[in-house]
PDB file of N, CA and C in Angstrom:
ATOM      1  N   UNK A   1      15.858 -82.928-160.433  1.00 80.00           N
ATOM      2  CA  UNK A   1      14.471 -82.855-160.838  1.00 80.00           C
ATOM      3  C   UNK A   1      14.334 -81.948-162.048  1.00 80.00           C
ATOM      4  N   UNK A   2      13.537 -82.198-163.029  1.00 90.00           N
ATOM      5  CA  UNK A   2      13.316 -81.242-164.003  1.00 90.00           C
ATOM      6  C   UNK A   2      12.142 -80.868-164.027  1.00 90.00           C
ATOM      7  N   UNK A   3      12.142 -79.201-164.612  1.00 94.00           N
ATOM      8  CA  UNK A   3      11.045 -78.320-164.672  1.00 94.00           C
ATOM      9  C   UNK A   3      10.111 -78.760-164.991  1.00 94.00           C
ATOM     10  N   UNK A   4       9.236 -78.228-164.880  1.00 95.00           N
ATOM     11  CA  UNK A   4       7.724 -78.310-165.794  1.00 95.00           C
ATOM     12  C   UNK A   4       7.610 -77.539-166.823  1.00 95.00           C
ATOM     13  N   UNK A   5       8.569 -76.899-166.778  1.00 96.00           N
ATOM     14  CA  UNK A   5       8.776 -75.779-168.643  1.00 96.00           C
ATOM     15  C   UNK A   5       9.392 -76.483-169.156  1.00 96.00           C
ATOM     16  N   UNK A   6      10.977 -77.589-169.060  1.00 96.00           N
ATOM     17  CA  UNK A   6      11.536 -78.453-169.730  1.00 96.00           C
ATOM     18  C   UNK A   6      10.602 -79.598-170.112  1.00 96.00           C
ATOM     19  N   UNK A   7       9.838 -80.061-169.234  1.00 97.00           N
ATOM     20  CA  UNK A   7       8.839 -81.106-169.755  1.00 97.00           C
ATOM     21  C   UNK A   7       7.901 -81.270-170.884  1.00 97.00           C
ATOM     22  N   UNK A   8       7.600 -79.520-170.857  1.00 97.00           N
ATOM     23  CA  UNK A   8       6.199 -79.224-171.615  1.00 97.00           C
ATOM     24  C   UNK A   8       6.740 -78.832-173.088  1.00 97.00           C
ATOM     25  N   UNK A   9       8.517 -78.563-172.936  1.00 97.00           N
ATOM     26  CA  UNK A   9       8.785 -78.550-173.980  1.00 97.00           C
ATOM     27  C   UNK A   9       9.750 -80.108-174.814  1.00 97.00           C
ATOM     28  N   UNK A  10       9.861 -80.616-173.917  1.00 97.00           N
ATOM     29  CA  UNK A  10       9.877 -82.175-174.531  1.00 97.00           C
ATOM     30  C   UNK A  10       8.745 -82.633-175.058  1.00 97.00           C
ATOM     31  N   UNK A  11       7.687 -82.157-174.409  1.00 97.00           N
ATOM     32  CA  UNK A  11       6.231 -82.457-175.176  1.00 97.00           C
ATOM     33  C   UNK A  11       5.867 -82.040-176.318  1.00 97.00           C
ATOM     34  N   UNK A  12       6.238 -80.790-175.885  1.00 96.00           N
ATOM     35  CA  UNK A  12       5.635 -79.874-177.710  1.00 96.00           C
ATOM     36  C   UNK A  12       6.823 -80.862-178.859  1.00 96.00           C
ATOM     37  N   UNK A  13       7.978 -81.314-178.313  1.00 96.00           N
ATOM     38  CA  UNK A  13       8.531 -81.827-179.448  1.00 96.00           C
ATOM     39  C   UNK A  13       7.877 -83.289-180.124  1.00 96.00           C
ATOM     40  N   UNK A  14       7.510 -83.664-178.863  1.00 97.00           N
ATOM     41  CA  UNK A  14       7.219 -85.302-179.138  1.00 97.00           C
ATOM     42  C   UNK A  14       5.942 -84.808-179.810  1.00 97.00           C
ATOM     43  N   UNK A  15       4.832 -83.752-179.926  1.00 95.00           N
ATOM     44  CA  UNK A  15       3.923 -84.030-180.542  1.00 95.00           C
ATOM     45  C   UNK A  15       3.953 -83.377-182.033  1.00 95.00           C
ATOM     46  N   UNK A  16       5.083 -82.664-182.003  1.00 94.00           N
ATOM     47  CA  UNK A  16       5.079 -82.207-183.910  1.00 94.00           C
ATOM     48  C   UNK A  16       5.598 -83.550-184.324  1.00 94.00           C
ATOM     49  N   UNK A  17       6.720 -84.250-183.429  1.00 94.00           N
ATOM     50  CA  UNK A  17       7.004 -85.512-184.334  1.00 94.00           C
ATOM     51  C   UNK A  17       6.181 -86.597-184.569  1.00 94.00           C
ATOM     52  N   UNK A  18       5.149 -86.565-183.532  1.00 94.00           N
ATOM     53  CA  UNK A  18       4.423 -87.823-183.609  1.00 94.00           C
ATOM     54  C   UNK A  18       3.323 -87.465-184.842  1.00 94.00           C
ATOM     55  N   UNK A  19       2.802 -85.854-184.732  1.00 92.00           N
ATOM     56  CA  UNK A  19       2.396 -85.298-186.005  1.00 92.00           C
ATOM     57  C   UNK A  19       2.905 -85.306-187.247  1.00 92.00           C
ATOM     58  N   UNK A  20       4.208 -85.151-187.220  1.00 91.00           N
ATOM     59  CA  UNK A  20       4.558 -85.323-188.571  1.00 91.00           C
ATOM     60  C   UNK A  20       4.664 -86.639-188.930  1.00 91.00           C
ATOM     61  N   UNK A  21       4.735 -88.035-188.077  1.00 90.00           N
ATOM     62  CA  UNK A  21       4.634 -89.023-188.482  1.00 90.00           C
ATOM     63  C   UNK A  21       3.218 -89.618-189.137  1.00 90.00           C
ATOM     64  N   UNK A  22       2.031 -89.003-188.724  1.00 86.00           N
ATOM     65  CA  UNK A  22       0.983 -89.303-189.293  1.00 86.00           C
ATOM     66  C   UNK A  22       0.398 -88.325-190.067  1.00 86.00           C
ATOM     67  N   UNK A  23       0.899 -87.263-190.059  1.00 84.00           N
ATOM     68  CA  UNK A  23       0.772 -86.619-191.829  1.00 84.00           C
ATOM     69  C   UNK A  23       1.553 -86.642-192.687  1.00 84.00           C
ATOM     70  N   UNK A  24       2.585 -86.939-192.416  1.00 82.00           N
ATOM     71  CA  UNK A  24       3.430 -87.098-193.561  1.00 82.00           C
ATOM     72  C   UNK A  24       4.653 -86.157-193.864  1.00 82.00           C
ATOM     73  N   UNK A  25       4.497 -85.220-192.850  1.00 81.00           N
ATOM     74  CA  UNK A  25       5.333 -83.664-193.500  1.00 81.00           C
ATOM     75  C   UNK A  25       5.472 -82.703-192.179  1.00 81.00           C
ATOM     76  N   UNK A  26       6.086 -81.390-192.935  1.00 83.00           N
ATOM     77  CA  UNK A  26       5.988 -80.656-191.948  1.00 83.00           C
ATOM     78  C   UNK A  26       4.815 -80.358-191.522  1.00 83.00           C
ATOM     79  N   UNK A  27       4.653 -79.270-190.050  1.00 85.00           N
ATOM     80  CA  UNK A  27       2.892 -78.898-189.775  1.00 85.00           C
ATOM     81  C   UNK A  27       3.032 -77.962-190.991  1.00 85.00           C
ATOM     82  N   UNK A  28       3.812 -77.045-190.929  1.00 84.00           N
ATOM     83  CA  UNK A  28       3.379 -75.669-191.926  1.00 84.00           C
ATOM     84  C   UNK A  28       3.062 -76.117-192.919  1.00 84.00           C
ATOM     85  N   UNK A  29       3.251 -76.783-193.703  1.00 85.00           N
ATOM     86  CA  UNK A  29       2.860 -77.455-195.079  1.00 85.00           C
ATOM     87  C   UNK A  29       1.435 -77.789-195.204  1.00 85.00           C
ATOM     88  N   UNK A  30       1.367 -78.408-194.072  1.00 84.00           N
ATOM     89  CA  UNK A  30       0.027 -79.196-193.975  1.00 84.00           C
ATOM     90  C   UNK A  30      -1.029 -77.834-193.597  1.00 84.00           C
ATOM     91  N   UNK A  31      -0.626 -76.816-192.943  1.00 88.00           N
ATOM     92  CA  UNK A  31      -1.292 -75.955-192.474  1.00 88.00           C
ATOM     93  C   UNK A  31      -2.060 -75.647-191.173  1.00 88.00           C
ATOM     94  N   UNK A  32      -1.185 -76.860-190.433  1.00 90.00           N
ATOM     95  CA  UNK A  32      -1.152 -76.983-189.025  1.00 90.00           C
ATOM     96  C   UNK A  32      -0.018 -76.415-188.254  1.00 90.00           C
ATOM     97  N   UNK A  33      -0.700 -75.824-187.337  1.00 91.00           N
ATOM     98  CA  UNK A  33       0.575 -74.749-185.866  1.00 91.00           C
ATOM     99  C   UNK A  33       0.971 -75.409-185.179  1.00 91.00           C
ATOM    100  N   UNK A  34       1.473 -75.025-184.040  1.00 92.00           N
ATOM    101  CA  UNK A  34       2.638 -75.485-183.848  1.00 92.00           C
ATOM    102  C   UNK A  34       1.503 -75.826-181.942  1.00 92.00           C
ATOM    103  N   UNK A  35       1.612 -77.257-181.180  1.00 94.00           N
ATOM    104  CA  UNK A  35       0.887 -77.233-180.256  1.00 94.00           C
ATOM    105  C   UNK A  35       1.305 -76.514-179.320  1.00 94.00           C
ATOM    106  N   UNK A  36       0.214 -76.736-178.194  1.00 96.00           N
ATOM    107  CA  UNK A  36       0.089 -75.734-177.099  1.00 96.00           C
ATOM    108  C   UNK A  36       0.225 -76.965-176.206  1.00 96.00           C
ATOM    109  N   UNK A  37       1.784 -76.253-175.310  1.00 96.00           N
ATOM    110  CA  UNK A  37       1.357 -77.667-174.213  1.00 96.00           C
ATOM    111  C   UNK A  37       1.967 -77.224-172.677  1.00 96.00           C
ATOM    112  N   UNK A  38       0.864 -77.910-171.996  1.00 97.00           N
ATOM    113  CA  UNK A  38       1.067 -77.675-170.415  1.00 97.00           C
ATOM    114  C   UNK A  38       1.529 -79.049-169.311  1.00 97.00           C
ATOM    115  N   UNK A  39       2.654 -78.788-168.891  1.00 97.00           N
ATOM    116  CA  UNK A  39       3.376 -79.947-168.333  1.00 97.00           C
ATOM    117  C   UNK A  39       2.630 -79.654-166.418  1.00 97.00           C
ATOM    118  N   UNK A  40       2.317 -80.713-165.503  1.00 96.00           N
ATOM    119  CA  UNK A  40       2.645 -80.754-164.153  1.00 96.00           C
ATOM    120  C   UNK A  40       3.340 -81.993-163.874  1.00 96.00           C
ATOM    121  N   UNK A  41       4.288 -81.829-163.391  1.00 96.00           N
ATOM    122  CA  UNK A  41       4.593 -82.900-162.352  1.00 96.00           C
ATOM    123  C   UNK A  41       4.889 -82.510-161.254  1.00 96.00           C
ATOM    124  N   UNK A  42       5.132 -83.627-160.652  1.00 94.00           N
ATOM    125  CA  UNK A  42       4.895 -84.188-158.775  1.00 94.00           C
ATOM    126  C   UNK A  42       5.574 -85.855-158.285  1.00 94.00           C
ATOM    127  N   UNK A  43       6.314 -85.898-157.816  1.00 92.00           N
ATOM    128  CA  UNK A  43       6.736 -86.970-157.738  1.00 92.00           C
ATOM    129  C   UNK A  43       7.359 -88.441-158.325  1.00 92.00           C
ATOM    130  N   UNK A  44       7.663 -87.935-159.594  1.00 93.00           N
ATOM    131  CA  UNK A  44       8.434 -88.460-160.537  1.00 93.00           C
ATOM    132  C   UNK A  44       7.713 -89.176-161.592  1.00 93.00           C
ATOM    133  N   UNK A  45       6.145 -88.485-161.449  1.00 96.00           N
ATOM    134  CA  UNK A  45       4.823 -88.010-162.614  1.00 96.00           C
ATOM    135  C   UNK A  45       5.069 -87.226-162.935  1.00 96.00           C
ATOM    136  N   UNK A  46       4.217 -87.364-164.536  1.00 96.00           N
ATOM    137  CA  UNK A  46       3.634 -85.920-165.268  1.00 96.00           C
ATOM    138  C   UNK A  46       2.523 -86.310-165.854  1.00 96.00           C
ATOM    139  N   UNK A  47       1.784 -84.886-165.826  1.00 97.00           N
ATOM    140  CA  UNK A  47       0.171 -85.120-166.315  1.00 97.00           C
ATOM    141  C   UNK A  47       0.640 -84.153-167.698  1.00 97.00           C
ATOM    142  N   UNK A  48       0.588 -84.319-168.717  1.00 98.00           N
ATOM    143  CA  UNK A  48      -0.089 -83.347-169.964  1.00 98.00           C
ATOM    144  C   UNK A  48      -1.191 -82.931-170.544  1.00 98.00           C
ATOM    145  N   UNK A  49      -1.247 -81.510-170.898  1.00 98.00           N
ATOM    146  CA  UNK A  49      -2.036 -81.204-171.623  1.00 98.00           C
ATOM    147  C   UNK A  49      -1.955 -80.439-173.042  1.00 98.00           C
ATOM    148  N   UNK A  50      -2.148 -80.729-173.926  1.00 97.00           N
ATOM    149  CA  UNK A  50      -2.132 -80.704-175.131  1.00 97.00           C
ATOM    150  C   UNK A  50      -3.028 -79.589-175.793  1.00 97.00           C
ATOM    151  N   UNK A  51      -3.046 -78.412-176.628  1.00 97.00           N
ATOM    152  CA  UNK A  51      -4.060 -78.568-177.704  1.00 97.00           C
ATOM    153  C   UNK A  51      -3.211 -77.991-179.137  1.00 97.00           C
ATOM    154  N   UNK A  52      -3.927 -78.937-179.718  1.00 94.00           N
ATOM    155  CA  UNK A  52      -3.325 -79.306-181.210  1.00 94.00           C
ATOM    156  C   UNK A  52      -4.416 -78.632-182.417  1.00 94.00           C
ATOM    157  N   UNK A  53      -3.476 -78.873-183.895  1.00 93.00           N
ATOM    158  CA  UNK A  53      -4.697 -78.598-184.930  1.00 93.00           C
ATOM    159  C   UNK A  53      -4.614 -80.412-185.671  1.00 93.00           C
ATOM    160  N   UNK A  54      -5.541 -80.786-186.028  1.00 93.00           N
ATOM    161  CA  UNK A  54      -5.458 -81.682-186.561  1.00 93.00           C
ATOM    162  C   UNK A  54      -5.890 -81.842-188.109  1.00 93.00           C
ATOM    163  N   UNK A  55      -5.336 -82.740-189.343  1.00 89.00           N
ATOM    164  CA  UNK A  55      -5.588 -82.933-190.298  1.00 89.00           C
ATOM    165  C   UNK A  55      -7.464 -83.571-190.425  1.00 89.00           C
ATOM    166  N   UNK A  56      -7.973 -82.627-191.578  1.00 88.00           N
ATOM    167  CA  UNK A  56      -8.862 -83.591-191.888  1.00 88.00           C
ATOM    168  C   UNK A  56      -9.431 -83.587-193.019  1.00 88.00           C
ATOM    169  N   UNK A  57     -10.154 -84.793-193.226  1.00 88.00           N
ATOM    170  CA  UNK A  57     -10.574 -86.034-193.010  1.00 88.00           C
ATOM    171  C   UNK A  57      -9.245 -87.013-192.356  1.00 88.00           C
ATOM    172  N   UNK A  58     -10.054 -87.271-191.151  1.00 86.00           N
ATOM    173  CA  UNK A  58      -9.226 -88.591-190.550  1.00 86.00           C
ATOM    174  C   UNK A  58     -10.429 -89.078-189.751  1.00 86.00           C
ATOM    175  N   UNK A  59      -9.257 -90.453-189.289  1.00 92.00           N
ATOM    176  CA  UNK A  59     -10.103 -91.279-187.830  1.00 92.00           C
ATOM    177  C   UNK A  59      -9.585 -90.100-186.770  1.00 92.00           C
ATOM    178  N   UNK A  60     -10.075 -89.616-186.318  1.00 92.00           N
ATOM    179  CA  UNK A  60     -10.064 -88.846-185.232  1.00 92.00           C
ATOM    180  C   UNK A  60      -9.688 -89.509-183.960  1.00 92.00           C
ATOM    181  N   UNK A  61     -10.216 -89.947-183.577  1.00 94.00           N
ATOM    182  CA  UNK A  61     -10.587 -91.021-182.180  1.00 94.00           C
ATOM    183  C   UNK A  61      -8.881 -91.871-182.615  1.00 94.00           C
ATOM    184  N   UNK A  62      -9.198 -92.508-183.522  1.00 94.00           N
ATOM    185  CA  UNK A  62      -7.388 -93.258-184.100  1.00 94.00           C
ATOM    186  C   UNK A  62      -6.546 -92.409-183.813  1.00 94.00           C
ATOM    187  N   UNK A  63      -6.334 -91.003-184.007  1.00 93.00           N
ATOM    188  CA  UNK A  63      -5.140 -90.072-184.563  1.00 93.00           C
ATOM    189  C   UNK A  63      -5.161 -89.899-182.957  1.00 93.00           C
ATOM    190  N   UNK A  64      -5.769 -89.209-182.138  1.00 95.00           N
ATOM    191  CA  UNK A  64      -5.555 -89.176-181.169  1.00 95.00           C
ATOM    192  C   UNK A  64      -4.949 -90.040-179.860  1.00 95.00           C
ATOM    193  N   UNK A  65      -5.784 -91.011-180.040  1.00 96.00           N
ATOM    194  CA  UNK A  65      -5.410 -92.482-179.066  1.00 96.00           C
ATOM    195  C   UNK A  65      -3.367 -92.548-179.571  1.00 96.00           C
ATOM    196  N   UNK A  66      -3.237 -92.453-181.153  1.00 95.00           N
ATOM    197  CA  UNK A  66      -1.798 -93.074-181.559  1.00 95.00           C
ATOM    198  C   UNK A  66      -0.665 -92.124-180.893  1.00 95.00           C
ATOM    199  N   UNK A  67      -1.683 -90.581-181.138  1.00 96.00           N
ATOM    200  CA  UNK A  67      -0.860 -89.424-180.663  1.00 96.00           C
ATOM    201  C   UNK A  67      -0.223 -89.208-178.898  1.00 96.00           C
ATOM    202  N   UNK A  68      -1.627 -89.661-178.061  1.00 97.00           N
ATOM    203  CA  UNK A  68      -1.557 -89.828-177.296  1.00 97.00           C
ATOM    204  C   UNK A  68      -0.109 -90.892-176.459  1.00 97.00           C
ATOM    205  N   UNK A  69      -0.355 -91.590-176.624  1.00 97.00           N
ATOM    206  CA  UNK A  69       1.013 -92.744-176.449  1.00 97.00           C
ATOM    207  C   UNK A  69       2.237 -92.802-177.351  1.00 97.00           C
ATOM    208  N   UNK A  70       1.960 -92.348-178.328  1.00 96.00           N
ATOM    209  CA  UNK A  70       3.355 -91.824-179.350  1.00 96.00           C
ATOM    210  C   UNK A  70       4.255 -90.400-177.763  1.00 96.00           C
ATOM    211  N   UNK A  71       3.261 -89.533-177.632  1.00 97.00           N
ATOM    212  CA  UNK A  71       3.848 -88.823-176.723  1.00 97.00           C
ATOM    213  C   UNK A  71       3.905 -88.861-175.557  1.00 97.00           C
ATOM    214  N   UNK A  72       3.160 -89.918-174.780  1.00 97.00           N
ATOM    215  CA  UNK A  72       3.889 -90.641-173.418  1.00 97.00           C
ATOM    216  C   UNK A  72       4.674 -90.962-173.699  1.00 97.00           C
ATOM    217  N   UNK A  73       5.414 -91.867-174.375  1.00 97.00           N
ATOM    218  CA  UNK A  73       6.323 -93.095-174.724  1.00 97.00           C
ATOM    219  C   UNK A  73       7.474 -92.236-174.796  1.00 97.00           C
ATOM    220  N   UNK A  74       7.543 -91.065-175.817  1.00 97.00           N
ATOM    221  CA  UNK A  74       8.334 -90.578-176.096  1.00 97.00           C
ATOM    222  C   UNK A  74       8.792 -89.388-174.790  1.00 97.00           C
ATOM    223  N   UNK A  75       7.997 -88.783-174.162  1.00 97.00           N
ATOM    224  CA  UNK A  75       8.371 -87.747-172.774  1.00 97.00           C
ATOM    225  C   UNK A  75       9.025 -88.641-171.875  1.00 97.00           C
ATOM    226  N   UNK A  76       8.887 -89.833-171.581  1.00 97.00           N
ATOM    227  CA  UNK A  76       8.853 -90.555-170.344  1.00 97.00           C
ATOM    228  C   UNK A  76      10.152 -91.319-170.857  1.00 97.00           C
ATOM    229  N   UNK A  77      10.630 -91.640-172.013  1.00 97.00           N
ATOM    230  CA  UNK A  77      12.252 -91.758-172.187  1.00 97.00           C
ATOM    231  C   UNK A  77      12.535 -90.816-172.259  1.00 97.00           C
ATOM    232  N   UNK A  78      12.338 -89.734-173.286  1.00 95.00           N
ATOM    233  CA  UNK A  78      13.350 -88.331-172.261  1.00 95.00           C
ATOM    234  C   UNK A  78      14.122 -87.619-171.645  1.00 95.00           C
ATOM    235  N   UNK A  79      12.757 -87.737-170.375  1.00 95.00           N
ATOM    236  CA  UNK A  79      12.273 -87.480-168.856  1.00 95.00           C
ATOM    237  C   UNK A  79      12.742 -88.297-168.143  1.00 95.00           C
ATOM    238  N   UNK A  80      12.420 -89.698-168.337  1.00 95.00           N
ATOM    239  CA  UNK A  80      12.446 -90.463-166.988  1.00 95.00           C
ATOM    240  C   UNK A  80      11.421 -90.372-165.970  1.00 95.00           C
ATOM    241  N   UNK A  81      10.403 -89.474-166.576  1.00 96.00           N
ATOM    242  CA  UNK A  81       8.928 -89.321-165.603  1.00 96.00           C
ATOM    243  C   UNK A  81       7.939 -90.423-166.161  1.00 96.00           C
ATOM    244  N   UNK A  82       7.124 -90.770-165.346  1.00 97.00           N
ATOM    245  CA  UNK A  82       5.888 -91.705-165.866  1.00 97.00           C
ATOM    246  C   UNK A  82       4.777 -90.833-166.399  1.00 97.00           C
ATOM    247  N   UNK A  83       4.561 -90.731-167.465  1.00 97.00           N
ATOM    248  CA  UNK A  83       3.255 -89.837-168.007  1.00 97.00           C
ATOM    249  C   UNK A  83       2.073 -90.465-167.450  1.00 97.00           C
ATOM    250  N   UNK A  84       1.254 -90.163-166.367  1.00 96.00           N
ATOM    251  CA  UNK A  84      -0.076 -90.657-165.936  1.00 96.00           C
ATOM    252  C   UNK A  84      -0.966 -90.182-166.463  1.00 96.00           C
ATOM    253  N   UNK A  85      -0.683 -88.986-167.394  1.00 96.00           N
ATOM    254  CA  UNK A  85      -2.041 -88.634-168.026  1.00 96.00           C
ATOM    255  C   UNK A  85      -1.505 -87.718-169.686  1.00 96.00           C
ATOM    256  N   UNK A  86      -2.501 -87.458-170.882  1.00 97.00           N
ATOM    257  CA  UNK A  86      -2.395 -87.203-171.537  1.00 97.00           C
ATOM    258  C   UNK A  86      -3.184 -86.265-172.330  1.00 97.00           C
ATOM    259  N   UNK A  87      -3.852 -85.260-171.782  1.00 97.00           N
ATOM    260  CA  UNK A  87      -5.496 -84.803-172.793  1.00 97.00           C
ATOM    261  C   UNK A  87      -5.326 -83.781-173.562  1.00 97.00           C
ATOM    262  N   UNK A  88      -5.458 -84.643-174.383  1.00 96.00           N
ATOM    263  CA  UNK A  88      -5.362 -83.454-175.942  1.00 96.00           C
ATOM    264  C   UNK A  88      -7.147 -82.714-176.265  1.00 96.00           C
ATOM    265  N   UNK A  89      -6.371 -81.776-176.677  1.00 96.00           N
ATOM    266  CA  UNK A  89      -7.735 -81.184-176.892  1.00 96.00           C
ATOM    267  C   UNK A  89      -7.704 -80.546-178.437  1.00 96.00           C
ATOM    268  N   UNK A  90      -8.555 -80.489-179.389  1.00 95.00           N
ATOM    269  CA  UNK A  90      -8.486 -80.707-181.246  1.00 95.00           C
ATOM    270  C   UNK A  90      -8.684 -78.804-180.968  1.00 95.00           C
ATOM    271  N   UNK A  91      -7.830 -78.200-180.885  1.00 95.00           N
ATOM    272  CA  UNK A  91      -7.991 -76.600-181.237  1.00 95.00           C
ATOM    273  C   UNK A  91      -8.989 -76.291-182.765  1.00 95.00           C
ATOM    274  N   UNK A  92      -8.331 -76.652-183.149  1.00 94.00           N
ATOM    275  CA  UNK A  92      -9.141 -76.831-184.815  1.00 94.00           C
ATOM    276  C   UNK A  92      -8.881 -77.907-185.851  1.00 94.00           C
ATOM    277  N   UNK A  93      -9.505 -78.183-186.668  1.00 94.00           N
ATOM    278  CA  UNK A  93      -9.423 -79.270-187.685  1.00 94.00           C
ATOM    279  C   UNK A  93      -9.208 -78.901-188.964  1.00 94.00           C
ATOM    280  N   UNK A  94      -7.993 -78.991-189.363  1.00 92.00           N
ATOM    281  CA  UNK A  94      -7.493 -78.441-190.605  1.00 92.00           C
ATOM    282  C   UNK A  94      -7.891 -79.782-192.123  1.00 92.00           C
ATOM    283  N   UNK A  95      -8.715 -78.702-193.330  1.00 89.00           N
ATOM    284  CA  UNK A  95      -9.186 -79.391-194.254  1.00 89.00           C
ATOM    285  C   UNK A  95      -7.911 -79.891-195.308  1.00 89.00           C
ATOM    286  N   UNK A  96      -7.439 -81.352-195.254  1.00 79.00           N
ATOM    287  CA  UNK A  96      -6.267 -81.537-196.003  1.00 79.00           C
ATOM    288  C   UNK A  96      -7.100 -82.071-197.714  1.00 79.00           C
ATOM    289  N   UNK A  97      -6.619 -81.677-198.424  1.00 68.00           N
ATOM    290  CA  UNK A  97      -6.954 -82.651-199.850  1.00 68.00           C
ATOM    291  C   UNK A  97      -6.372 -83.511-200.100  1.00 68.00           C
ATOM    292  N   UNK A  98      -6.675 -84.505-200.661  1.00 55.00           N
ATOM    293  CA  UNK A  98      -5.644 -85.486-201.129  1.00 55.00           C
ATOM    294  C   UNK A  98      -5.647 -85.000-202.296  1.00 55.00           C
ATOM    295  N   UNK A  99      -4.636 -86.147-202.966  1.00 50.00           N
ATOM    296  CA  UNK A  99      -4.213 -86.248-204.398  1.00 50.00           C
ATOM    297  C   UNK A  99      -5.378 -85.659-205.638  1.00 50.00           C
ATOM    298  N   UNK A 100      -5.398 -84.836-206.128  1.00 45.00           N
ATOM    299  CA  UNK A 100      -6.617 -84.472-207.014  1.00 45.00           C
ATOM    300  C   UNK A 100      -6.959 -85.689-207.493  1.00 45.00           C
ATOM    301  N   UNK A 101      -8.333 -85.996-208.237  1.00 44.00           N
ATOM    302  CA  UNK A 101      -8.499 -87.093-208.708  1.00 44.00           C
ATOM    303  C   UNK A 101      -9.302 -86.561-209.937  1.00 44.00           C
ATOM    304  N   UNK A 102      -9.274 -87.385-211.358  1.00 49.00           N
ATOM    305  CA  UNK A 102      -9.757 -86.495-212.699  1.00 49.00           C
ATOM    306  C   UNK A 102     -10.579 -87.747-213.065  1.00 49.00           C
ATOM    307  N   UNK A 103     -12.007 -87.151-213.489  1.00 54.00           N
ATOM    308  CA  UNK A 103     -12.815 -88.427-213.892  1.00 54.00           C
ATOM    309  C   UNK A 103     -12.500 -88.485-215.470  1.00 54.00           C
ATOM    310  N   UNK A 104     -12.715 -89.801-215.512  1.00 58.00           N
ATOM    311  CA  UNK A 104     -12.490 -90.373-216.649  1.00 58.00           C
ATOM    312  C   UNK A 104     -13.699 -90.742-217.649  1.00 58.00           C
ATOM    313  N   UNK A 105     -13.613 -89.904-218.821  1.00 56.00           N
ATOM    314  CA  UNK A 105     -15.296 -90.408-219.366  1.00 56.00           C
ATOM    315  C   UNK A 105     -14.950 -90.560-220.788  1.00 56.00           C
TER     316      UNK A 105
END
């Protein structure tokens, strides 16, 4: 059987990667920390809980839902546990810029 401290830290991994897959980069770059995560399991479940910083401007509701199952998918190969639950919670919302843009006149 494995811990619930090994779990929660398979988690924290699956969610910088699933983070860095939809920003693009490292968190520090972006100016996002590093998540906070709380594993239970029980019977060859795990429930997670998450809280993250997130990039913004985004789809919110999108980034989450992708994040969400990016890091079931990824704990539960692993693990070998069934993730029954997932709740992230947005600690803060970090302001990203894009590409400067220069008007043209």
């Amino acid at each position: 059987m494995i811990s619930e401290k090994a779990v929660a830290r398979v988690a924290a991994r699956a969610a910088r990667t699933a983070l860095r897959r939809q920003t693009g980069g490292p968190l520090a770059r972006q100016g996002l920390t590093e998540p906070d995560v709380f594993a239970s399991t029980h019977g060859g479940r795990t429930r997670l809980a998450l809280s993250l910083d997130l990039p913004y401007p985004a789809d919110l509701v999108g980034a989450c839902q992708r994040l969400s199952s990016e890091i079931a998918d990824d704990v539960s190969a692993l693990t070998g546990l069934q993730v029954s639950e997932v709740a992230l919670t947005i600690r803060r919302l970090v302001h990203v810029s894009g590409p400067r843009r220069r008007r043209v006149q």
